[in-house]
CSV table of C-alpha atoms in Angstrom, one decimal:
chain,number,residue,atom,x,y,z
A,1,MET,CA,-17.7,16.3,1.2
A,2,GLY,CA,-18.9,19.9,1.7
A,3,ARG,CA,-20.2,21.9,-1.3
A,4,VAL,CA,-18.4,24.7,-3.0
A,5,THR,CA,-21.3,27.0,-2.4
A,6,GLU,CA,-24.2,27.2,0.1
A,7,ARG,CA,-27.5,29.0,0.2
A,8,ARG,CA,-28.5,31.4,3.0
A,9,LYS,CA,-31.6,33.5,3.6
A,10,VAL,CA,-30.8,37.3,3.6
A,11,LEU,CA,-32.7,40.5,4.1
A,12,ARG,CA,-32.2,42.6,1.0
A,13,ILE,CA,-32.5,46.4,1.2
A,14,ARG,CA,-32.4,48.3,-2.1
A,15,ASP,CA,-33.4,52.0,-2.3
A,16,GLY,CA,-35.7,51.7,0.7
A,17,ALA,CA,-37.4,48.5,-0.6
A,18,VAL,CA,-37.0,45.5,1.7
A,19,SER,CA,-37.3,41.9,0.6
A,20,SER,CA,-36.3,38.4,1.8
A,21,ARG,CA,-34.4,36.2,-0.6
A,22,PRO,CA,-31.8,33.3,-0.7
A,23,ASP,CA,-28.2,34.3,-1.4
A,24,THR,CA,-25.4,32.1,-2.7
A,25,LEU,CA,-22.3,32.1,-0.5
A,26,VAL,CA,-18.9,30.5,-0.9
A,27,ALA,CA,-18.4,27.5,1.4
A,28,GLU,CA,-15.6,27.7,4.0
A,29,GLU,CA,-14.6,24.6,6.0
A,30,PRO,CA,-11.4,23.6,7.9
A,31,LEU,CA,-9.1,21.0,6.3
A,32,GLU,CA,-6.6,19.2,8.5
A,33,ILE,CA,-3.5,18.1,6.6
A,34,ARG,CA,-1.6,15.2,8.1
A,35,LEU,CA,1.8,14.0,7.0
A,36,ASN,CA,2.4,10.3,7.4
A,37,GLY,CA,-0.2,10.2,10.1
A,38,LYS,CA,1.0,13.2,12.1
A,39,SER,CA,-1.1,16.4,12.1
A,40,LEU,CA,0.8,19.2,10.3
A,41,ALA,CA,-1.5,22.0,9.5
A,42,ILE,CA,-5.1,23.2,9.5
A,43,THR,CA,-6.3,25.5,6.8
A,44,MET,CA,-9.7,27.2,6.1
A,45,ARG,CA,-10.6,26.4,2.5
A,46,THR,CA,-13.3,26.0,0.0
A,47,PRO,CA,-14.0,22.2,-0.3
A,48,GLY,CA,-12.8,20.7,-3.6
A,49,ASP,CA,-9.4,19.7,-4.9
A,50,ASP,CA,-8.4,18.8,-1.4
A,51,PHE,CA,-5.8,16.2,-2.4
A,52,ALA,CA,-4.2,18.8,-4.8
A,53,LEU,CA,-4.3,21.4,-2.1
A,54,ALA,CA,-2.5,19.1,0.4
A,55,ALA,CA,0.1,18.2,-2.2
A,56,GLY,CA,0.7,21.8,-3.2
A,57,PHE,CA,1.0,22.8,0.4
A,58,LEU,CA,3.7,20.2,0.9
A,59,VAL,CA,5.6,21.4,-2.3
A,60,SER,CA,5.8,24.8,-0.7
A,61,GLU,CA,7.0,23.3,2.5
A,62,GLY,CA,9.9,21.5,0.7
A,63,VAL,CA,8.5,18.0,1.4
A,64,LEU,CA,7.4,17.0,-2.1
A,65,ALA,CA,9.1,17.8,-5.5
A,66,THR,CA,7.9,15.1,-7.9
A,67,ALA,CA,5.0,12.7,-8.2
A,68,SER,CA,7.3,9.8,-7.2
A,69,ASP,CA,7.7,11.5,-3.7
A,70,LEU,CA,4.1,10.9,-3.1
A,71,GLN,CA,2.8,7.4,-2.1
A,72,ASN,CA,-0.9,8.3,-1.7
A,73,ILE,CA,-3.3,10.8,-0.2
A,74,VAL,CA,-6.5,9.6,1.6
A,75,TYR,CA,-9.4,11.1,3.5
A,76,CYS,CA,-9.3,10.2,7.2
A,77,ALA,CA,-12.0,10.1,9.8
A,78,GLY,CA,-13.3,13.5,11.0
A,79,ALA,CA,-13.1,15.3,14.3
A,80,THR,CA,-15.3,12.7,16.0
A,81,GLY,CA,-12.9,9.9,15.1
A,82,GLY,CA,-13.8,6.9,13.0
A,83,GLY,CA,-13.0,3.7,11.3
A,84,PRO,CA,-11.5,3.3,7.8
A,85,SER,CA,-12.2,6.2,5.4
A,86,ARG,CA,-14.0,5.7,2.1
A,87,SER,CA,-10.6,5.8,0.3
A,88,GLY,CA,-9.0,3.2,2.5
A,89,GLY,CA,-7.2,5.3,5.1
A,90,ALA,CA,-7.3,4.2,8.7
A,91,GLY,CA,-9.2,6.2,11.3
A,92,SER,CA,-8.8,6.4,15.1
A,93,GLY,CA,-12.0,5.2,16.6
A,94,GLY,CA,-15.8,5.0,16.0
A,95,GLY,CA,-17.3,7.9,14.1
A,96,SER,CA,-18.3,9.3,10.7
A,97,ASN,CA,-16.1,10.7,8.0
A,98,THR,CA,-16.5,14.5,7.5
A,99,TYR,CA,-13.9,14.6,4.6
A,100,ASN,CA,-12.2,17.5,6.3
A,101,VAL,CA,-9.0,15.5,7.2
A,102,VAL,CA,-6.5,14.2,4.7
A,103,ASP,CA,-3.4,12.2,5.3
A,104,VAL,CA,-0.5,12.5,2.9
A,105,LYS,CA,1.9,9.5,2.8
A,106,THR,CA,5.3,10.0,1.3
A,107,ALA,CA,7.1,7.4,-0.6
A,108,PRO,CA,9.8,5.3,1.2
A,109,GLY,CA,13.1,7.1,1.3
A,110,VAL,CA,11.7,10.7,1.1
A,111,LYS,CA,13.6,12.8,3.6
A,112,LEU,CA,11.4,15.3,5.5
A,113,PRO,CA,12.6,18.7,6.4
A,114,ASP,CA,13.3,18.9,10.2
A,115,PHE,CA,10.6,21.6,10.8
A,116,THR,CA,7.8,19.4,9.6
A,117,LEU,CA,8.4,17.2,12.5
A,118,GLU,CA,8.3,20.0,15.1
A,119,ARG,CA,5.2,22.0,14.5
A,120,ASN,CA,1.5,22.0,14.1
A,121,VAL,CA,0.3,25.2,12.6
A,122,TYR,CA,-3.0,26.9,11.8
A,123,THR,CA,-3.6,28.7,8.5
A,124,SER,CA,-6.6,30.9,7.8
A,125,SER,CA,-8.3,31.9,4.6
A,126,SER,CA,-6.9,35.4,4.9
A,127,CYS,CA,-3.4,35.3,6.2
A,128,GLY,CA,-2.1,32.0,5.0
A,129,LEU,CA,0.5,30.1,7.0
A,130,CYS,CA,1.2,31.7,10.4
A,131,GLY,CA,4.3,30.9,12.4
A,132,LYS,CA,7.0,29.8,9.9
A,133,ALA,CA,9.9,28.0,11.6
A,134,SER,CA,12.1,30.7,9.9
A,135,LEU,CA,12.4,32.6,6.7
A,136,ASP,CA,15.7,30.8,6.2
A,137,ALA,CA,13.9,27.5,5.9
A,138,VAL,CA,12.0,28.8,3.0
A,139,ARG,CA,15.0,30.3,1.3
A,140,THR,CA,17.2,27.2,1.6
A,141,THR,CA,14.8,24.5,0.5
A,142,ALA,CA,14.0,25.6,-3.0
A,143,ARG,CA,14.6,22.6,-5.4
A,144,TRP,CA,14.7,24.7,-8.6
A,145,PRO,CA,16.6,28.0,-8.4
A,146,ILE,CA,14.6,30.5,-10.3
A,147,ALA,CA,17.7,32.4,-11.4
A,148,ASP,CA,19.0,29.3,-13.2
A,149,THR,CA,15.8,28.7,-15.3
A,150,PRO,CA,16.0,29.2,-19.1
A,151,ALA,CA,15.5,32.7,-20.3
A,152,LEU,CA,11.9,33.8,-20.4
A,153,ARG,CA,10.7,37.1,-21.8
A,154,ILE,CA,7.2,38.5,-21.6
A,155,THR,CA,5.8,41.7,-22.9
A,156,PRO,CA,3.8,44.2,-20.8
A,157,GLU,CA,0.9,43.8,-23.3
A,158,LEU,CA,0.8,40.0,-22.6
A,159,LEU,CA,0.8,40.7,-18.8
A,160,ALA,CA,-2.0,43.2,-19.2
A,161,SER,CA,-4.2,40.7,-21.0
A,162,LEU,CA,-4.1,38.1,-18.2
A,163,PRO,CA,-6.4,39.5,-15.6
A,164,ASP,CA,-9.4,39.5,-18.0
A,165,ARG,CA,-8.6,35.9,-18.9
A,166,LEU,CA,-8.5,35.0,-15.3
A,167,ARG,CA,-11.8,36.8,-14.5
A,168,ALA,CA,-13.5,35.0,-17.4
A,169,ALA,CA,-12.6,31.6,-16.0
A,170,GLN,CA,-13.9,32.3,-12.5
A,171,ARG,CA,-17.1,30.4,-12.6
A,172,VAL,CA,-17.8,30.2,-8.8
A,173,PHE,CA,-16.9,33.9,-8.3
A,174,ASP,CA,-19.7,34.8,-10.7
A,175,ARG,CA,-22.2,33.1,-8.4
A,176,THR,CA,-20.8,34.3,-5.0
A,177,GLY,CA,-18.5,37.3,-5.5
A,178,GLY,CA,-16.5,35.8,-2.6
A,179,LEU,CA,-13.6,33.8,-4.0
A,180,HIS,CA,-9.9,34.4,-4.8
A,181,ALA,CA,-8.4,32.8,-7.8
A,182,ALA,CA,-5.0,31.8,-9.1
A,183,ALA,CA,-4.1,30.9,-12.7
A,184,LEU,CA,-1.2,29.4,-14.5
A,185,PHE,CA,-0.4,30.7,-18.0
A,186,THR,CA,2.2,29.8,-20.5
A,187,GLU,CA,4.8,32.3,-21.5
A,188,ASP,CA,2.6,33.0,-24.6
A,189,GLY,CA,-0.5,33.7,-22.5
A,190,GLU,CA,-2.3,30.4,-22.9
A,191,LEU,CA,-4.4,29.5,-19.8
A,192,LEU,CA,-3.2,26.2,-18.4
A,193,ASP,CA,-5.2,25.9,-15.2
A,194,VAL,CA,-7.3,28.0,-12.8
A,195,ARG,CA,-8.4,27.3,-9.3
A,196,GLU,CA,-10.7,29.3,-6.9
A,197,ASP,CA,-10.7,29.3,-3.1
A,198,VAL,CA,-11.7,31.4,-0.2
A,199,GLY,CA,-8.0,31.7,0.5
A,200,ARG,CA,-5.6,32.9,-2.3
A,201,HIS,CA,-2.8,30.7,-0.9
A,202,ASN,CA,-5.1,27.7,-1.1
A,203,ALA,CA,-5.9,28.5,-4.8
A,204,VAL,CA,-2.2,28.5,-5.5
A,205,ASP,CA,-1.6,25.2,-3.6
A,206,LYS,CA,-4.4,23.6,-5.6
A,207,LEU,CA,-2.6,24.7,-8.9
A,208,VAL,CA,0.8,23.5,-7.7
A,209,GLY,CA,-0.6,20.2,-6.3
A,210,ARG,CA,-2.3,19.4,-9.6
A,211,ALA,CA,0.9,20.2,-11.5
A,212,LEU,CA,2.8,17.8,-9.1
A,213,GLN,CA,0.3,15.0,-9.7
A,214,LYS,CA,0.6,15.4,-13.4
A,215,GLY,CA,4.4,15.5,-13.3
A,216,ASP,CA,4.7,19.1,-14.5
A,217,LEU,CA,7.0,20.4,-11.8
A,218,PRO,CA,9.1,22.6,-12.1
A,219,LEU,CA,6.8,25.2,-13.7
A,220,SER,CA,9.8,26.9,-15.1
A,221,ARG,CA,8.1,28.5,-18.2
A,222,THR,CA,4.9,29.7,-16.7
A,223,ILE,CA,3.3,32.8,-15.3
A,224,LEU,CA,1.4,32.7,-12.0
A,225,LEU,CA,-1.4,35.3,-11.7
A,226,VAL,CA,-3.2,35.8,-8.4
A,227,SER,CA,-6.2,37.9,-7.5
A,228,GLY,CA,-5.6,40.4,-4.7
A,229,ARG,CA,-2.2,41.1,-3.2
A,230,ALA,CA,1.1,39.2,-3.4
A,231,SER,CA,2.2,38.2,0.1
A,232,PHE,CA,5.5,36.7,1.1
A,233,GLU,CA,3.8,33.3,1.2
A,234,LEU,CA,2.6,33.5,-2.4
A,235,ALA,CA,6.1,34.5,-3.5
A,236,GLN,CA,7.4,31.5,-1.5
A,237,LYS,CA,5.0,29.1,-3.2
A,238,ALA,CA,6.0,30.4,-6.7
A,239,VAL,CA,9.7,29.9,-5.9
A,240,MET,CA,9.2,26.5,-4.5
A,241,ALA,CA,7.3,25.4,-7.6
A,242,GLY,CA,9.9,26.8,-9.9
A,243,VAL,CA,7.6,29.6,-11.3
A,244,PRO,CA,9.7,32.5,-12.7
A,245,VAL,CA,7.0,35.1,-12.9
A,246,LEU,CA,4.4,36.1,-10.2
A,247,ALA,CA,1.8,38.7,-11.1
A,248,ALA,CA,-0.9,40.2,-8.8
A,249,VAL,CA,-3.7,42.6,-9.4
A,250,SER,CA,-2.9,44.4,-6.1
A,251,ALA,CA,0.1,45.3,-4.0
A,252,PRO,CA,3.0,43.1,-2.9
A,253,SER,CA,4.3,43.1,0.6
A,254,SER,CA,7.8,44.3,1.3
A,255,LEU,CA,8.9,40.8,2.3
A,256,ALA,CA,7.5,39.4,-1.0
A,257,VAL,CA,9.7,41.9,-2.9
A,258,ASP,CA,12.7,41.0,-0.8
A,259,LEU,CA,12.3,37.3,-1.5
A,260,ALA,CA,11.7,37.9,-5.2
A,261,ALA,CA,14.9,40.0,-5.5
A,262,GLU,CA,16.9,37.4,-3.6
A,263,THR,CA,15.7,34.4,-5.6
A,264,GLY,CA,15.4,36.0,-9.1
A,265,LEU,CA,11.6,35.8,-9.2
A,266,THR,CA,9.9,38.4,-11.4
A,267,LEU,CA,7.3,40.1,-9.3
A,268,VAL,CA,4.6,42.3,-10.8
A,269,GLY,CA,2.0,44.2,-8.8
A,270,PHE,CA,-1.0,46.4,-9.4
A,271,LEU,CA,-1.6,44.7,-12.8
A,272,ARG,CA,-4.7,46.6,-13.9
A,273,GLY,CA,-5.5,47.5,-17.5
A,274,SER,CA,-2.3,48.6,-19.2
A,275,SER,CA,-0.7,49.7,-15.9
A,276,MET,CA,1.6,47.6,-13.7
A,277,ASN,CA,4.6,47.9,-11.3
A,278,VAL,CA,7.6,45.6,-11.7
A,279,TYR,CA,9.2,45.2,-8.3
A,280,ALA,CA,11.8,42.6,-9.0
A,281,GLY,CA,13.2,40.5,-12.0
A,282,GLU,CA,12.6,43.3,-14.5
A,283,ASP,CA,15.0,41.6,-16.9
A,284,ARG,CA,12.2,39.2,-17.9
A,285,VAL,CA,9.9,42.0,-19.0
A,286,ALA,CA,10.5,42.9,-22.7
A,287,LEU,CA,10.2,46.7,-22.9
A,288,PRO,CA,9.9,48.5,-26.2
A,289,ALA,CA,13.3,49.8,-27.4
A,290,THR,CA,12.0,53.4,-27.3
A,291,ALA,CA,10.7,53.1,-23.7
A,292,ALA,CA,12.1,55.7,-21.4
A,293,GLN,CA,12.5,55.4,-17.7
A,294,GLY,CA,11.8,58.5,-15.5
């Protein structure tokens, strides 16, 4: 399997001085996700937690909801074809295993959404899933309506403390400066899990996939924090995992705000220091009684 980081020689120029030195880069490799033997998606990701990534991706697609929906996940033969994989999956010819192809097998009786049988999509580390069958498919397949979750109230002070906690847990970012991160916190601000990836949507999938494997879905009393912006896809992943609060250190998209307002998701953007914007679901943010709105 590929490494999380790789070393490359670079020419370094600092204040007119030139030197040659190795630099640490985040690894980026394609991962093909197959569903019951059929190719479903290809994503550019940082190797590691591949099974969790695939499981989380399928939660966001409405395929998996509980650990019992999942029979197994195996590595398959790589692009050159091959025999059985190290973990027992069947290949398609003679060749070596690159550990960049996984096959997710659902348990007997799990009904697949129609669109999973009709498309083969490409996802990139920057834009996430491209070419959704329709926004309606996302809005109608949520297993745990966010608006129906038990009351959860968080303070602006707690939200403001989360980015520093996330940053302190980003081990690979410290070495490369090139990774996004996603973290799950309890409603009291306790860090539950953090994942890093070259794609922020992959980092979220790894979190959700690990939660599925541990039987922790829905994540109805958690806060999801992402580095960077909050796209429609990240809002979708939060909703599909039952997360009631999504916070981002940068801006949300208009479609993310629309989805949050429609589903009851609390969406916070520009979470920097003590400042933040609440774009939807403000009823979960406990404001001081003396706070005035301009």
